[in-house]
Short mmCIF file of C-alpha atoms in Angstrom, two decimals:
data_model
loop_
_atom_site.label_atom_id
_atom_site.label_comp_id
_atom_site.label_asym_id
_atom_site.label_seq_id
_atom_site.Cartn_x
_atom_site.Cartn_y
_atom_site.Cartn_z
CA UNK A 129 179.86 92.43 102.51
CA UNK A 130 181.30 95.33 100.61
CA UNK A 131 178.61 94.71 97.91
CA UNK A 132 175.81 94.63 100.54
CA UNK A 133 176.99 97.99 101.80
CA UNK A 134 177.23 99.62 98.47
CA UNK A 135 173.67 98.43 97.53
CA UNK A 136 172.32 99.95 100.82
CA UNK A 137 174.06 103.27 100.09
CA UNK A 138 172.57 103.37 96.50
CA UNK A 139 169.20 102.27 97.78
CA UNK A 140 168.87 99.49 95.36
CA UNK A 141 168.19 95.79 95.75
CA UNK A 142 171.21 93.73 96.45
CA UNK A 143 170.76 91.32 93.62
CA UNK A 144 170.26 94.28 91.13
CA UNK A 145 173.60 95.63 92.21
CA UNK A 146 175.47 92.24 91.75
CA UNK A 147 173.95 91.78 88.32
CA UNK A 148 174.57 95.43 87.13
CA UNK A 149 178.12 95.21 88.04
CA UNK A 150 178.73 91.84 86.55
CA UNK A 151 179.81 90.25 89.93
CA UNK A 152 177.71 87.07 89.05
CA UNK A 153 175.34 86.23 86.26
CA UNK A 154 171.52 86.52 87.22
CA UNK A 155 170.95 82.73 86.56
CA UNK A 156 173.57 81.72 89.02
CA UNK A 157 172.20 84.23 91.59
CA UNK A 158 168.68 82.91 91.15
CA UNK A 159 169.79 79.29 91.50
CA UNK A 160 171.79 80.13 94.61
CA UNK A 161 168.94 82.24 96.16
CA UNK A 162 166.50 79.41 95.70
CA UNK A 163 168.80 76.81 97.40
CA UNK A 164 169.71 79.21 100.21
CA UNK A 165 166.16 80.17 101.13
CA UNK A 166 164.54 76.88 100.20
CA UNK A 167 161.95 78.33 97.79
CA UNK A 168 161.07 77.42 94.21
CA UNK A 169 162.53 78.90 91.09
CA UNK A 170 160.60 79.89 87.94
CA UNK A 171 161.62 80.93 84.45
CA UNK A 172 159.40 84.03 83.69
CA UNK A 173 159.59 83.46 79.85
CA UNK A 174 157.48 80.41 80.33
CA UNK A 175 154.76 82.39 82.43
CA UNK A 176 151.78 84.06 80.87
CA UNK A 177 151.79 87.58 82.20
CA UNK A 178 148.18 88.08 81.16
CA UNK A 179 147.22 86.01 84.31
CA UNK A 180 149.24 88.29 86.80
CA UNK A 181 146.98 90.03 89.32
CA UNK A 182 149.37 92.89 89.42
CA UNK A 183 146.42 95.22 90.22
CA UNK A 184 146.41 93.96 93.75
CA UNK A 185 149.33 96.13 94.45
CA UNK A 186 149.96 99.63 92.99
CA UNK A 187 152.30 99.43 89.89
CA UNK A 188 154.44 102.17 91.50
CA UNK A 189 155.07 99.89 94.59
CA UNK A 190 155.92 96.99 92.26
CA UNK A 191 158.50 98.94 90.36
CA UNK A 192 160.06 100.34 93.69
CA UNK A 193 160.49 96.99 95.20
CA UNK A 194 160.93 94.88 92.07
CA UNK A 195 158.34 92.36 92.91
CA UNK A 196 155.60 90.87 90.76
CA UNK A 197 152.58 89.11 91.92
CA UNK A 198 152.23 85.84 89.81
CA UNK A 199 148.81 84.47 91.04
CA UNK A 200 146.62 84.31 94.13
CA UNK A 201 145.33 81.16 95.83
CA UNK A 202 142.61 81.99 98.42
CA UNK A 203 144.51 84.17 101.13
CA UNK A 204 148.00 83.65 99.78
CA UNK A 205 149.57 85.79 97.15
CA UNK A 206 152.64 84.32 95.25
CA UNK A 207 155.32 86.83 94.38
CA UNK A 208 158.16 86.72 91.80
CA UNK A 209 161.28 88.11 93.41
CA UNK A 210 164.98 88.18 92.61
CA UNK A 211 165.91 88.86 96.20
CA UNK A 212 163.96 86.71 98.63
CA UNK A 213 166.00 88.35 101.53
CA UNK A 214 164.22 91.72 101.10
CA UNK A 215 161.94 91.28 104.04
CA UNK A 216 160.95 94.85 104.28
CA UNK A 217 159.60 94.87 100.79
CA UNK A 218 157.50 91.51 101.41
CA UNK A 219 156.14 93.02 104.62
CA UNK A 220 155.00 96.13 102.70
CA UNK A 221 153.27 94.04 100.06
CA UNK A 222 151.68 91.94 102.80
CA UNK A 223 150.49 95.09 104.55
CA UNK A 224 148.90 96.56 101.21
CA UNK A 225 147.18 93.60 100.21
CA UNK A 226 146.24 91.93 103.57
CA UNK A 227 147.26 88.54 102.19
CA UNK A 228 149.90 86.05 103.13
CA UNK A 229 152.84 86.22 100.70
CA UNK A 230 154.76 83.16 99.20
CA UNK A 231 158.04 83.73 97.48
CA UNK A 232 159.19 82.41 94.01
CA UNK A 233 162.72 83.25 92.78
CA UNK A 234 163.09 84.47 89.24
CA UNK A 235 166.03 86.12 87.24
CA UNK A 236 166.43 89.79 87.96
CA UNK A 237 166.60 91.14 84.44
CA UNK A 238 163.51 89.06 83.37
CA UNK A 239 161.73 90.37 86.45
CA UNK A 240 162.29 93.95 85.60
CA UNK A 241 161.32 93.55 81.88
CA UNK A 242 158.06 91.73 83.04
CA UNK A 243 157.05 94.62 85.56
CA UNK A 244 157.81 97.26 82.78
CA UNK A 245 155.68 95.39 80.21
CA UNK A 246 152.69 95.00 82.68
CA UNK A 247 152.97 98.72 83.57
CA UNK A 248 152.80 99.77 79.97
CA UNK A 249 150.01 97.28 79.16
CA UNK A 250 147.96 98.69 82.10
CA UNK A 251 148.38 102.31 80.69
CA UNK A 252 147.66 101.33 77.10
CA UNK A 253 144.39 99.48 77.93
CA UNK A 254 142.90 102.67 79.40
CA UNK A 255 144.56 105.02 76.81
CA UNK A 256 143.34 103.02 73.86
CA UNK A 257 139.70 103.28 75.02
CA UNK A 258 139.84 107.12 75.64
CA UNK A 259 142.05 108.10 72.70
CA UNK A 260 145.14 108.90 74.85
CA UNK A 261 147.45 106.39 73.33
CA UNK A 262 149.32 108.90 71.04
CA UNK A 263 149.49 111.76 73.72
CA UNK A 264 152.92 112.57 75.17
CA UNK A 265 154.39 115.14 77.53
CA UNK A 266 155.16 117.57 74.66
CA UNK A 267 151.52 117.78 73.53
CA UNK A 268 150.23 118.92 77.02
CA UNK A 269 149.99 122.59 77.42
CA UNK A 270 147.68 125.01 79.11
CA UNK A 271 144.87 126.30 76.71
CA UNK A 272 145.57 129.56 74.99
CA UNK A 273 143.19 131.58 77.18
CA UNK A 274 145.26 131.03 80.15
CA UNK A 275 148.59 130.59 78.61
CA UNK A 276 149.87 134.26 78.17
CA UNK A 277 149.22 135.26 81.79
CA UNK A 278 150.81 132.12 83.24
CA UNK A 279 153.93 132.55 81.14
CA UNK A 280 154.31 136.22 82.23
CA UNK A 281 154.17 134.94 85.94
CA UNK A 282 156.92 132.53 85.21
CA UNK A 283 159.48 134.94 83.83
CA UNK A 284 162.86 134.42 85.56
CA UNK A 285 161.81 131.12 87.18
CA UNK A 286 163.63 128.06 86.07
CA UNK A 287 160.93 125.48 86.65
CA UNK A 288 161.41 123.27 83.61
CA UNK A 289 161.88 119.95 85.51
CA UNK A 290 158.95 120.76 87.84
CA UNK A 291 156.75 121.35 84.83
CA UNK A 292 157.70 118.10 83.29
CA UNK A 293 157.05 116.40 86.45
CA UNK A 294 153.48 117.99 86.82
CA UNK A 295 152.63 117.24 83.14
CA UNK A 296 153.79 113.70 83.56
CA UNK A 297 151.40 113.34 86.66
CA UNK A 298 148.56 114.81 84.69
CA UNK A 299 149.09 112.53 81.80
CA UNK A 300 149.40 109.47 84.10
CA UNK A 301 146.22 110.44 85.77
CA UNK A 302 144.38 110.88 82.41
CA UNK A 303 145.55 107.35 81.31
CA UNK A 304 144.71 105.81 84.55
CA UNK A 305 141.12 107.12 84.41
CA UNK A 306 141.49 109.12 87.62
CA UNK A 307 138.70 111.42 88.71
CA UNK A 308 140.97 113.46 91.25
CA UNK A 309 144.58 114.17 91.88
CA UNK A 310 145.60 115.04 95.62
CA UNK A 311 148.78 116.82 96.33
CA UNK A 312 149.45 116.41 100.12
CA UNK A 313 152.16 117.98 102.19
CA UNK A 314 153.04 116.58 105.64
CA UNK A 315 155.91 117.31 108.22
CA UNK A 316 158.39 114.93 106.67
CA UNK A 317 156.74 113.65 103.43
CA UNK A 318 154.92 114.82 100.50
CA UNK A 319 152.62 112.47 98.61
CA UNK A 320 150.48 112.46 95.46
CA UNK A 321 147.41 110.33 95.24
CA UNK A 322 144.93 109.44 92.33
CA UNK A 323 141.33 108.64 92.98
CA UNK A 324 140.40 105.82 90.61
CA UNK A 325 136.91 104.37 90.68
CA UNK A 326 136.27 106.16 93.92
CA UNK A 327 139.28 104.85 95.84
CA UNK A 328 142.52 106.69 96.47
CA UNK A 329 145.81 105.25 95.40
CA UNK A 330 149.27 106.55 96.43
CA UNK A 331 151.26 107.31 93.21
CA UNK A 332 154.47 108.93 94.22
CA UNK A 333 156.24 110.86 96.92
CA UNK A 334 158.21 113.91 95.72
CA UNK A 335 160.90 115.45 97.91
CA UNK A 336 159.43 117.65 100.68
CA UNK A 337 161.41 120.42 99.52
CA UNK A 338 159.27 120.82 96.42
CA UNK A 339 156.05 121.51 98.59
CA UNK A 340 156.00 125.35 97.78
CA UNK A 341 157.15 125.08 94.17
CA UNK A 342 154.55 122.53 93.36
CA UNK A 343 151.84 124.52 94.83
CA UNK A 344 153.00 127.76 93.09
CA UNK A 345 153.14 125.91 89.68
CA UNK A 346 149.70 124.59 89.99
CA UNK A 347 148.26 127.98 91.23
CA UNK A 348 149.92 129.65 88.33
CA UNK A 349 148.34 127.23 85.83
CA UNK A 350 144.89 127.80 87.38
CA UNK A 351 145.40 131.60 87.44
CA UNK A 352 145.22 131.81 91.42
CA UNK A 353 147.14 134.20 93.64
CA UNK A 354 150.40 132.61 94.38
CA UNK A 355 151.05 135.02 97.15
CA UNK A 356 148.03 134.13 99.13
CA UNK A 357 148.73 130.96 101.20
CA UNK A 358 146.44 131.60 104.21
CA UNK A 359 143.05 131.15 102.55
CA UNK A 360 141.48 128.45 100.35
CA UNK A 361 141.26 129.31 96.68
CA UNK A 362 139.32 127.84 93.74
CA UNK A 363 140.39 127.88 90.16
CA UNK A 364 140.22 126.09 86.85
CA UNK A 365 142.75 124.73 84.33
CA UNK A 366 142.00 123.82 80.70
CA UNK A 367 144.61 121.22 79.30
CA UNK A 368 145.07 120.90 75.60
CA UNK A 369 146.16 117.32 74.92
CA UNK A 370 145.90 117.55 71.17
CA UNK A 371 144.25 119.55 68.42
CA UNK A 372 140.83 118.17 69.08
CA UNK A 373 141.21 117.05 72.77
CA UNK A 374 140.89 119.26 75.91
CA UNK A 375 140.44 118.28 79.50
CA UNK A 376 139.15 120.72 82.34
CA UNK A 377 140.68 120.45 85.83
CA UNK A 378 138.83 122.03 88.81
CA UNK A 379 141.43 123.27 91.27
CA UNK A 380 140.95 123.72 95.07
CA UNK A 381 143.80 124.84 97.48
CA UNK A 382 143.47 124.41 101.23
CA UNK A 383 146.10 125.74 103.78
CA UNK A 384 147.19 123.01 106.18
CA UNK A 385 149.68 122.69 108.96
CA UNK A 386 152.62 121.81 106.65
CA UNK A 387 151.74 123.59 103.45
CA UNK A 388 148.89 123.88 100.93
CA UNK A 389 147.01 120.79 100.01
CA UNK A 390 145.66 120.96 96.41
CA UNK A 391 142.97 118.81 94.71
CA UNK A 392 142.47 118.59 91.03
CA UNK A 393 139.12 117.37 89.83
CA UNK A 394 139.47 116.04 86.36
CA UNK A 395 136.43 116.87 84.12
CA UNK A 396 136.85 115.00 80.94
CA UNK A 397 133.79 115.40 78.67
CA UNK A 398 135.05 112.60 76.43
CA UNK A 399 134.52 109.91 79.10
CA UNK A 400 131.35 111.45 80.70
CA UNK A 401 128.27 109.90 79.04
CA UNK A 402 124.99 111.80 79.39
CA UNK A 403 122.80 109.02 78.14
CA UNK A 404 120.24 108.10 80.75
CA UNK A 405 120.52 104.51 79.69
CA UNK A 406 124.03 104.39 80.99
CA UNK A 407 123.21 105.57 84.53
CA UNK A 408 122.28 102.13 85.66
CA UNK A 409 118.76 102.84 86.87
CA UNK A 410 116.44 99.89 87.12
CA UNK A 411 113.56 99.86 84.53
CA UNK A 412 110.94 101.27 86.95
CA UNK A 413 113.40 103.78 88.43
CA UNK A 414 114.13 105.23 84.97
CA UNK A 415 110.35 105.38 84.15
CA UNK A 416 109.87 107.51 87.41
CA UNK A 417 112.68 109.80 86.39
CA UNK A 418 111.46 110.28 82.85
CA UNK A 419 107.86 110.80 84.07
CA UNK A 420 109.04 113.61 86.43
CA UNK A 421 111.07 115.29 83.68
CA UNK A 422 107.96 115.62 81.40
CA UNK A 423 106.30 117.82 84.09
CA UNK A 424 106.20 121.58 83.44
CA UNK A 425 106.84 122.45 87.12
CA UNK A 426 108.02 120.83 90.29
CA UNK A 427 111.28 120.15 92.09
CA UNK A 428 113.58 117.10 91.41
CA UNK A 429 116.27 116.54 93.93
CA UNK A 430 119.32 114.24 93.54
CA UNK A 431 121.08 113.46 96.95
CA UNK A 432 124.36 111.68 97.88
CA UNK A 433 127.82 112.24 99.05
CA UNK A 434 130.52 114.16 97.08
CA UNK A 435 131.68 112.23 94.04
CA UNK A 436 128.52 109.97 93.82
CA UNK A 437 127.64 111.07 90.30
CA UNK A 438 124.76 113.58 91.26
CA UNK A 439 125.77 116.03 88.51
CA UNK A 440 125.89 113.40 85.71
CA UNK A 441 122.37 112.21 86.83
CA UNK A 442 121.01 115.69 86.61
CA UNK A 443 122.75 116.51 83.32
CA UNK A 444 121.45 113.21 81.85
CA UNK A 445 117.91 114.58 82.42
CA UNK A 446 118.84 118.06 81.11
CA UNK A 447 120.30 116.46 78.06
CA UNK A 448 116.85 115.00 77.26
CA UNK A 449 115.12 118.29 77.96
CA UNK A 450 117.54 120.45 75.91
CA UNK A 451 115.59 121.41 72.86
CA UNK A 452 115.20 124.71 71.02
CA UNK A 453 111.75 125.28 72.43
CA UNK A 454 113.07 125.37 76.08
CA UNK A 455 114.92 128.10 77.98
CA UNK A 456 117.33 126.13 80.34
CA UNK A 457 119.62 127.93 82.90
CA UNK A 458 121.95 126.38 85.47
CA UNK A 459 124.00 127.80 88.32
CA UNK A 460 126.84 125.60 89.60
CA UNK A 461 130.01 125.82 91.80
CA UNK A 462 131.78 125.44 89.27
CA UNK A 463 130.07 124.43 86.01
CA UNK A 464 131.48 120.88 85.47
CA UNK A 465 129.92 119.73 82.19
CA UNK A 466 129.50 122.19 79.23
CA UNK A 467 126.44 121.58 77.07
CA UNK A 468 125.62 123.76 74.06
CA UNK A 469 122.03 125.11 74.37
CA UNK A 470 122.12 125.53 78.05
CA UNK A 471 122.91 128.78 79.84
CA UNK A 472 125.54 127.90 82.62
CA UNK A 473 126.62 130.19 85.28
CA UNK A 474 129.48 129.60 87.65
CA UNK A 475 129.13 130.83 91.24
CA UNK A 476 131.69 133.53 92.16
CA UNK A 477 131.27 134.43 95.81
CA UNK A 478 134.14 137.11 95.70
CA UNK A 479 131.93 139.37 93.65
CA UNK A 480 128.55 138.27 95.28
CA UNK A 481 127.46 136.01 92.67
CA UNK A 482 125.88 133.13 94.75
CA UNK A 483 123.22 130.41 94.04
CA UNK A 484 120.53 132.78 95.37
CA UNK A 485 121.63 135.76 93.32
CA UNK A 486 121.84 133.90 90.07
CA UNK A 487 118.40 132.15 90.79
CA UNK A 488 116.80 135.51 91.09
CA UNK A 489 118.33 136.65 87.83
CA UNK A 490 117.15 133.37 86.13
CA UNK A 491 113.53 134.06 87.16
CA UNK A 492 113.69 137.44 85.39
CA UNK A 493 114.67 135.79 82.20
CA UNK A 494 111.60 133.65 81.47
CA UNK A 495 113.20 130.20 82.17
CA UNK A 496 111.47 126.89 81.63
CA UNK A 497 113.90 124.69 83.43
CA UNK A 498 116.40 125.84 86.22
CA UNK A 499 119.14 123.66 87.60
CA UNK A 500 120.71 124.68 90.88
CA UNK A 501 124.14 122.97 91.56
CA UNK A 502 123.50 122.52 95.24
CA UNK A 503 120.95 123.74 97.82
CA UNK A 504 123.13 124.84 100.75
CA UNK A 505 121.04 127.34 102.63
CA UNK A 506 117.61 128.56 103.45
CA UNK A 507 117.59 131.43 100.98
CA UNK A 508 118.52 129.12 98.09
CA UNK A 509 116.07 126.57 99.21
CA UNK A 510 113.24 129.23 99.44
CA UNK A 511 113.89 130.57 96.01
CA UNK A 512 114.11 127.04 94.44
CA UNK A 513 110.88 126.06 95.96
CA UNK A 514 109.14 129.25 95.04
CA UNK A 515 110.36 128.84 91.33
CA UNK A 516 108.96 125.22 91.42
CA UNK A 517 105.76 126.59 92.48
CA UNK A 518 105.39 129.27 89.87
CA UNK A 519 105.60 127.17 86.65
CA UNK A 520 109.21 126.16 86.52
CA UNK A 521 110.81 122.70 86.54
CA UNK A 522 113.73 122.94 89.04
CA UNK A 523 116.44 120.27 89.44
CA UNK A 524 119.01 120.44 92.30
CA UNK A 525 121.24 118.43 94.60
CA UNK A 526 121.53 118.02 98.37
CA UNK A 527 123.72 116.16 100.68
CA UNK A 528 121.64 113.51 102.67
CA UNK A 529 122.22 109.83 103.46
CA UNK A 530 119.07 108.58 101.54
CA UNK A 531 116.02 109.87 99.68
CA UNK A 532 113.56 110.16 102.67
CA UNK A 533 116.06 112.02 104.74
CA UNK A 534 115.97 114.84 102.16
CA UNK A 535 112.54 115.93 103.72
CA UNK A 536 113.77 116.20 107.07
CA UNK A 537 116.94 118.16 105.87
CA UNK A 538 114.90 120.82 103.96
CA UNK A 539 112.41 120.99 106.98
CA UNK A 540 115.47 121.75 109.33
CA UNK A 541 116.54 124.39 106.90
CA UNK A 542 113.19 126.16 107.59
CA UNK A 543 111.08 125.16 104.64
CA UNK A 544 107.46 124.54 105.59
CA UNK A 545 106.06 120.89 105.32
CA UNK A 546 103.07 122.07 103.08
CA UNK A 547 105.59 123.71 100.69
CA UNK A 548 107.52 120.55 100.42
CA UNK A 549 104.57 118.27 99.96
CA UNK A 550 103.26 120.37 97.13
CA UNK A 551 106.60 121.12 95.42
CA UNK A 552 108.79 118.05 95.40
CA UNK A 553 107.98 115.60 92.64
CA UNK A 554 110.88 113.21 92.74
CA UNK A 555 113.96 112.33 95.01
CA UNK A 556 116.84 110.31 93.84
CA UNK A 557 119.57 109.12 96.24
CA UNK A 558 122.77 107.46 94.74
CA UNK A 559 126.01 105.96 95.30
CA UNK A 560 128.74 104.90 92.82
CA UNK A 561 130.46 101.60 93.35
CA UNK A 562 133.43 99.93 91.64
CA UNK A 563 132.37 97.55 88.83
CA UNK A 564 133.84 94.09 88.83
CA UNK A 565 136.27 93.35 86.03
CA UNK A 566 134.67 90.99 83.58
CA UNK A 567 138.06 89.39 82.82
CA UNK A 568 139.11 88.20 86.18
CA UNK A 569 136.06 88.17 88.49
CA UNK A 570 135.63 84.87 90.41
CA UNK A 571 132.53 83.14 91.65
CA UNK A 572 132.15 82.81 95.42
CA UNK A 573 129.72 80.97 97.54
CA UNK A 574 128.36 82.01 101.04
CA UNK A 575 126.17 80.07 103.52
CA UNK A 576 122.46 80.69 103.12
CA UNK A 577 122.31 82.16 106.66
CA UNK A 578 124.94 84.80 105.74
CA UNK A 579 122.98 85.73 102.50
CA UNK A 580 119.85 86.20 104.41
CA UNK A 581 121.66 88.33 106.87
CA UNK A 582 123.00 90.51 104.23
CA UNK A 583 119.49 91.32 103.13
CA UNK A 584 118.91 88.88 100.16
CA UNK A 585 115.38 87.51 99.99
CA UNK A 586 114.91 83.71 100.28
CA UNK A 587 113.30 83.57 96.80
CA UNK A 588 116.51 84.93 95.38
CA UNK A 589 118.88 82.30 96.74
CA UNK A 590 118.25 79.41 94.23
CA UNK A 591 119.59 81.44 91.26
CA UNK A 592 121.90 83.76 93.22
CA UNK A 593 125.51 83.80 92.05
CA UNK A 594 127.97 86.17 93.67
CA UNK A 595 131.44 87.17 92.40
CA UNK A 596 134.46 88.66 94.09
CA UNK A 597 137.39 90.79 92.89
CA UNK A 598 140.58 89.16 91.85
CA UNK A 599 142.72 91.35 89.85
CA UNK A 600 144.47 91.26 86.48
CA UNK A 601 146.41 93.24 84.09
CA UNK A 602 143.24 94.83 82.60
CA UNK A 603 141.84 96.28 85.86
CA UNK A 604 142.86 97.77 89.19
CA UNK A 605 142.37 95.43 92.20
CA UNK A 606 139.66 93.46 90.43
CA UNK A 607 137.55 96.46 89.49
CA UNK A 608 137.11 98.52 86.34
CA UNK A 609 134.61 101.30 85.99
CA UNK A 610 131.65 102.31 88.14
CA UNK A 611 128.05 101.15 88.67
CA UNK A 612 125.37 103.07 90.39
CA UNK A 613 123.02 102.21 93.27
CA UNK A 614 119.76 104.18 93.21
CA UNK A 615 116.81 104.93 95.45
CA UNK A 616 114.25 106.68 93.42
CA UNK A 617 111.17 107.95 95.33
CA UNK A 618 108.29 109.73 93.39
CA UNK A 619 106.35 111.80 95.85
CA UNK A 620 102.86 110.06 95.73
CA UNK A 621 99.60 111.24 97.41
CA UNK A 622 100.32 108.98 100.40
CA UNK A 623 103.82 110.21 100.87
CA UNK A 624 102.63 113.92 100.52
CA UNK A 625 100.00 113.28 103.38
CA UNK A 626 102.96 111.99 105.57
CA UNK A 627 105.08 115.03 104.82
CA UNK A 628 102.07 117.39 105.50
CA UNK A 629 101.55 115.72 108.76
CA UNK A 630 105.29 116.22 109.74
CA UNK A 631 106.00 112.49 109.48
CA UNK A 632 109.48 111.33 110.11
CA UNK A 633 111.94 109.51 107.85
CA UNK A 634 110.95 106.09 109.35
CA UNK A 635 107.44 106.70 108.36
CA UNK A 636 108.42 107.86 104.80
CA UNK A 637 110.61 104.88 104.37
CA UNK A 638 107.85 102.44 105.44
CA UNK A 639 105.56 104.04 102.98
CA UNK A 640 107.99 103.85 100.22
CA UNK A 641 108.50 100.16 100.87
CA UNK A 642 104.79 99.54 100.87
CA UNK A 643 104.72 101.19 97.41
CA UNK A 644 107.50 98.74 96.11
CA UNK A 645 110.25 101.31 95.86
CA UNK A 646 113.81 99.99 96.19
CA UNK A 647 116.06 101.56 98.89
CA UNK A 648 119.72 102.05 98.43
CA UNK A 649 120.64 98.64 100.15
CA UNK A 650 118.11 96.70 97.95
CA UNK A 651 119.38 98.30 94.81
CA UNK A 652 123.07 97.55 95.82
CA UNK A 653 122.12 93.87 96.48
CA UNK A 654 120.33 93.69 93.08
CA UNK A 655 123.57 94.84 91.31
CA UNK A 656 125.53 92.27 93.31
CA UNK A 657 123.06 89.44 92.29
CA UNK A 658 123.67 90.46 88.78
CA UNK A 659 127.42 90.12 88.98
CA UNK A 660 128.03 93.77 88.33
CA UNK A 661 129.85 94.38 91.67
CA UNK A 662 130.87 92.57 94.76
CA UNK A 663 129.14 92.26 98.07
CA UNK A 664 132.20 93.89 99.69
CA UNK A 665 131.44 97.09 97.49
CA UNK A 666 127.76 96.99 98.52
CA UNK A 667 128.73 96.74 102.29
CA UNK A 668 131.19 99.52 101.90
CA UNK A 669 128.52 102.00 100.46
CA UNK A 670 125.19 100.99 101.95
#
């Protein structure tokens, strides 16, 4: 009873406390626990850890509860535990996975070693691919352009443990391949989440008392005003990982009820491919895009929600056009991808440098190609359309649900239908889905009626093979990487007539279908049929 009370006070598992204090050897404890709870026992040394679907549960959660997923059978997840009486931990795993849990008793020390090994293996698999395997906390520093001012602001403030904590989080995010880091304060808790392959995962919960200090440190790194806590701010951090490796972070702060929420967008040029072949466009879709890029004037629009890869799609096109014979200028909020040979401008609303102002300046500098980060208002839309009508190729983005809805959105802004019909040459709508892990994906069979109901065509069914996510040590929850779904609509003469006649989105979609163009759902199902992603991902995004 005393041992139980002590373990509770120290907030550690009962079995760990017993073993650590030498009250019983771990093998005796495992045998006794298996007998008491009537569950099987396993020697972890005889088990191949490569087969563990540990990505079904975040590695931080596994370490906290000292639980290891061994294998999955349909709706049941078999867990290696040293303390089968830890019901709260089992319930949390059940909640996070949505699976029934079955317990297998293992020795405590071997369990801890196995969890540590898997965590290191997961980090190394990503780190090796992207050149991060030799990076450590000591090599992370703010780039020299920002360093002097930041250090001046830190005079007299002893934040060394906090600095190490933030650097550790940054390194973890880089190694995990995260695209965003979210620092979120609440009334009684503070959490940090990483967005990996488009999905948020909770990583840690720092003490709530660190809310203000974490925000101040990040704002200092990004050269923001640490005294201003009432208004949102935007900044940028350049992190130097090694002599030849730098990563940019886009920073945004947002005042909330319990403190400032901060989101860091990771912009790593080393893992951003601008090769149009890697976008995932179907053959005919790629031809339409390349053909639109060869025109000397016109408007190319890429639409989709935030984080759907619009900027990469645009820059893949600009990368093709970037030659010494062309004058290319871009205005973005902010510049996310740096390319030599392209004149790039970041929006700065505080001094009056917006999209419209930059566009007007571009047109006085004899541009061939102009890229506008986003069309947000009528003024920007009018200048972009006018530039496309006067001998310039203009590329931009918009937030709409699909390609044909883009026309309605621009009309609602106030752009006349005849201008749209004569200016827009191509619209691309896109989504980014998680790609199935090639090492652990598992084939699945569905009834014919279900497949037809999902949108597959009857002629596809005989050769159709679907896969589902499982999870292994080389991926996260059965997924690794991203794959794009695209709807590419070149504005044909027939579509132009519908636009001129103020036709609605339904009429435009019907005409696009008659011309044999894939919509987002059809593109998604095509990727599912190729085994690149799961039906669940297609349903989540389309």
